[in-house]
Amino acid sequence: GAVVSQHPSRVICKSGTSVKIECRSLDFQATTMFWYRQFPKQSLMLMATSNEGSKATYEQGVEKDKFLINHASLTLSTLTVTSAHPEDSSFYICSAPGQGRGNTIYFGEGSWLTVV
Amino acid sequence: GENVEQHPSTLSVQEGDSAVIKCTYSDSASNYFPWYKQELGKRPQLIIDIRSNVGEKKDQRIAVTLNKTAKHFSLHITETQPEDSAVYFCAAEDSSYKLIFGSGTRLLVRP
C-alpha cells in the first residue's frame, strides 16, 4: 500500500541553528502534503499545506519565515525550522492524501525535534 | 475554517464495558470523518472512517455514527480490552482537503 516516509525520526539541534525534515511519498505522487505539529499530550495542529510547484499555505499564527516549506517534486516536501528555539521542540508529522478529498490519508512516521 | 471539538478528554472504563467518544464539527461542507488511535511518539493509526453519505459504519467492536444535520459524529467501542487504552482523535476533512483534528481522548480500560 501507499507509504509516506519521514526523516529524521529524531533530531537534536542547538538554539539558533536550522533543521530540515523530509517527507516522501514512496509509491504515489503527492501534489499536496500537510505538516502538523504536536506538543506532548496535545492534538495534531495543522501548520501548513505544502503544494508542489507553488508556495505553501500557512495556517493562522504559523510564521512562514520560520517554518520554510519546499515541495520541489511530486514525492518530496521538506520542512525547515529556522533559527530554532527550545519552544520549537515538538513532534512534527507530515501527511499526504491518497488521491484526493475523502481518500485515505497517509502519515509519515513523525520527527521528534529537541532544541537545546 | 473547520473547527472540531472532541469530548471527553479522558475516559476510564472497566474492561468489557463500552466506550463512546463524541465530536462535533463546524464546516457543513466537510464530508470525510476518520478516527485515529495514537501511541506516544507514533503516527496516528486509522481505525475507522465514515463519509457523509453514510450514517453508520461498523468494524467488529468499533462503530462510528454520523449525524450530518447536527454536525456530530461518535466513536463506539464495545467489549473494551486493556489494549484499547490509547489516545483517540477524531478528524474532519474540510472543504480545503485538510484534516482538522479534535483535541483527543485518553481512554483507559481498567482490567
PDB file of C-alpha atoms in Angstrom, chain A residues 3-4 34 36 38 40-44 46 49 57 59 91 93 97 100-105 107-110 112, chain B residues 29-32 36 38 40-44 46 49 51 89 93-104 106:
ATOM      1  CA  VAL A   3       3.624   4.751   2.208  1.00  0.00           C
ATOM      2  CA  VAL A   4       4.849   8.094   3.417  1.00  0.00           C
ATOM      3  CA  PHE A  34       0.321  18.643   5.099  1.00  0.00           C
ATOM      4  CA  TYR A  36       1.410  19.111  11.599  1.00  0.00           C
ATOM      5  CA  GLN A  38       2.074  18.024  18.119  1.00  0.00           C
ATOM      6  CA  PRO A  40       3.111  16.461  24.359  1.00  0.00           C
ATOM      7  CA  LYS A  41      -0.393  15.454  25.399  1.00  0.00           C
ATOM      8  CA  GLN A  42      -1.939  17.721  22.809  1.00  0.00           C
ATOM      9  CA  SER A  43      -3.586  17.282  19.453  1.00  0.00           C
ATOM     10  CA  LEU A  44      -2.108  17.490  15.980  1.00  0.00           C
ATOM     11  CA  LEU A  46      -2.067  21.826  11.181  1.00  0.00           C
ATOM     12  CA  THR A  49      -0.289  22.902   3.312  1.00  0.00           C
ATOM     13  CA  THR A  57      -0.233  27.868   2.513  1.00  0.00           C
ATOM     14  CA  GLU A  59      -2.331  28.375   8.944  1.00  0.00           C
ATOM     15  CA  PHE A  91       6.736  16.211  17.297  1.00  0.00           C
ATOM     16  CA  ILE A  93       4.471  14.916  11.291  1.00  0.00           C
ATOM     17  CA  PRO A  97      -3.836  12.281   0.742  1.00  0.00           C
ATOM     18  CA  GLY A 100      -7.906  13.449  -3.313  1.00  0.00           C
ATOM     19  CA  ARG A 101     -10.612  14.528  -0.990  1.00  0.00           C
ATOM     20  CA  GLY A 102     -12.155  11.826   1.121  1.00  0.00           C
ATOM     21  CA  ASN A 103      -9.473   9.269   0.360  1.00  0.00           C
ATOM     22  CA  THR A 104      -7.080   7.670   2.739  1.00  0.00           C
ATOM     23  CA  ILE A 105      -4.609   9.990   4.379  1.00  0.00           C
ATOM     24  CA  PHE A 107       1.045   9.821   7.637  1.00  0.00           C
ATOM     25  CA  GLY A 108       4.787   9.865   7.910  1.00  0.00           C
ATOM     26  CA  GLU A 109       6.422   8.331  10.960  1.00  0.00           C
ATOM     27  CA  GLY A 110       6.904  11.730  12.567  1.00  0.00           C
ATOM     28  CA  TRP A 112      10.907  14.445  17.268  1.00  0.00           C
TER      29      TRP A 112
ATOM     30  CA  ALA B  29     -19.007  21.075   3.567  1.00  0.00           C
ATOM     31  CA  SER B  30     -16.854  18.506   5.388  1.00  0.00           C
ATOM     32  CA  ASN B  31     -17.678  15.015   4.215  1.00  0.00           C
ATOM     33  CA  TYR B  32     -14.977  12.697   5.486  1.00  0.00           C
ATOM     34  CA  TYR B  36      -7.331   7.647  14.765  1.00  0.00           C
ATOM     35  CA  GLN B  38      -2.215   7.205  18.528  1.00  0.00           C
ATOM     36  CA  LEU B  40       3.030   8.388  22.149  1.00  0.00           C
ATOM     37  CA  GLY B  41       5.528   9.488  19.528  1.00  0.00           C
ATOM     38  CA  LYS B  42       3.995   7.405  16.776  1.00  0.00           C
ATOM     39  CA  ARG B  43       1.975   8.254  13.706  1.00  0.00           C
ATOM     40  CA  PRO B  44      -1.813   8.184  14.057  1.00  0.00           C
ATOM     41  CA  LEU B  46      -6.659   4.971  11.203  1.00  0.00           C
ATOM     42  CA  ASP B  49     -13.767   6.310   8.981  1.00  0.00           C
ATOM     43  CA  ARG B  51     -18.207   9.512   4.718  1.00  0.00           C
ATOM     44  CA  PHE B  89      -8.532  11.541  17.808  1.00  0.00           C
ATOM     45  CA  GLU B  93     -11.685  16.822   6.235  1.00  0.00           C
ATOM     46  CA  ASP B  94     -12.713  20.357   5.404  1.00  0.00           C
ATOM     47  CA  SER B  95     -13.543  21.943   2.079  1.00  0.00           C
ATOM     48  CA  SER B  96      -9.843  22.675   1.506  1.00  0.00           C
ATOM     49  CA  TYR B  97      -8.896  18.983   1.724  1.00  0.00           C
ATOM     50  CA  LYS B  98      -7.252  19.495   5.109  1.00  0.00           C
ATOM     51  CA  LEU B  99      -7.716  17.169   8.066  1.00  0.00           C
ATOM     52  CA  ILE B 100      -8.620  19.088  11.202  1.00  0.00           C
ATOM     53  CA  PHE B 101      -8.251  17.113  14.406  1.00  0.00           C
ATOM     54  CA  GLY B 102     -10.192  17.104  17.622  1.00  0.00           C
ATOM     55  CA  SER B 103      -8.385  17.630  20.898  1.00  0.00           C
ATOM     56  CA  GLY B 104      -8.089  13.932  21.671  1.00  0.00           C
ATOM     57  CA  ARG B 106      -7.271   9.470  26.531  1.00  0.00           C
TER      58      ARG B 106
END
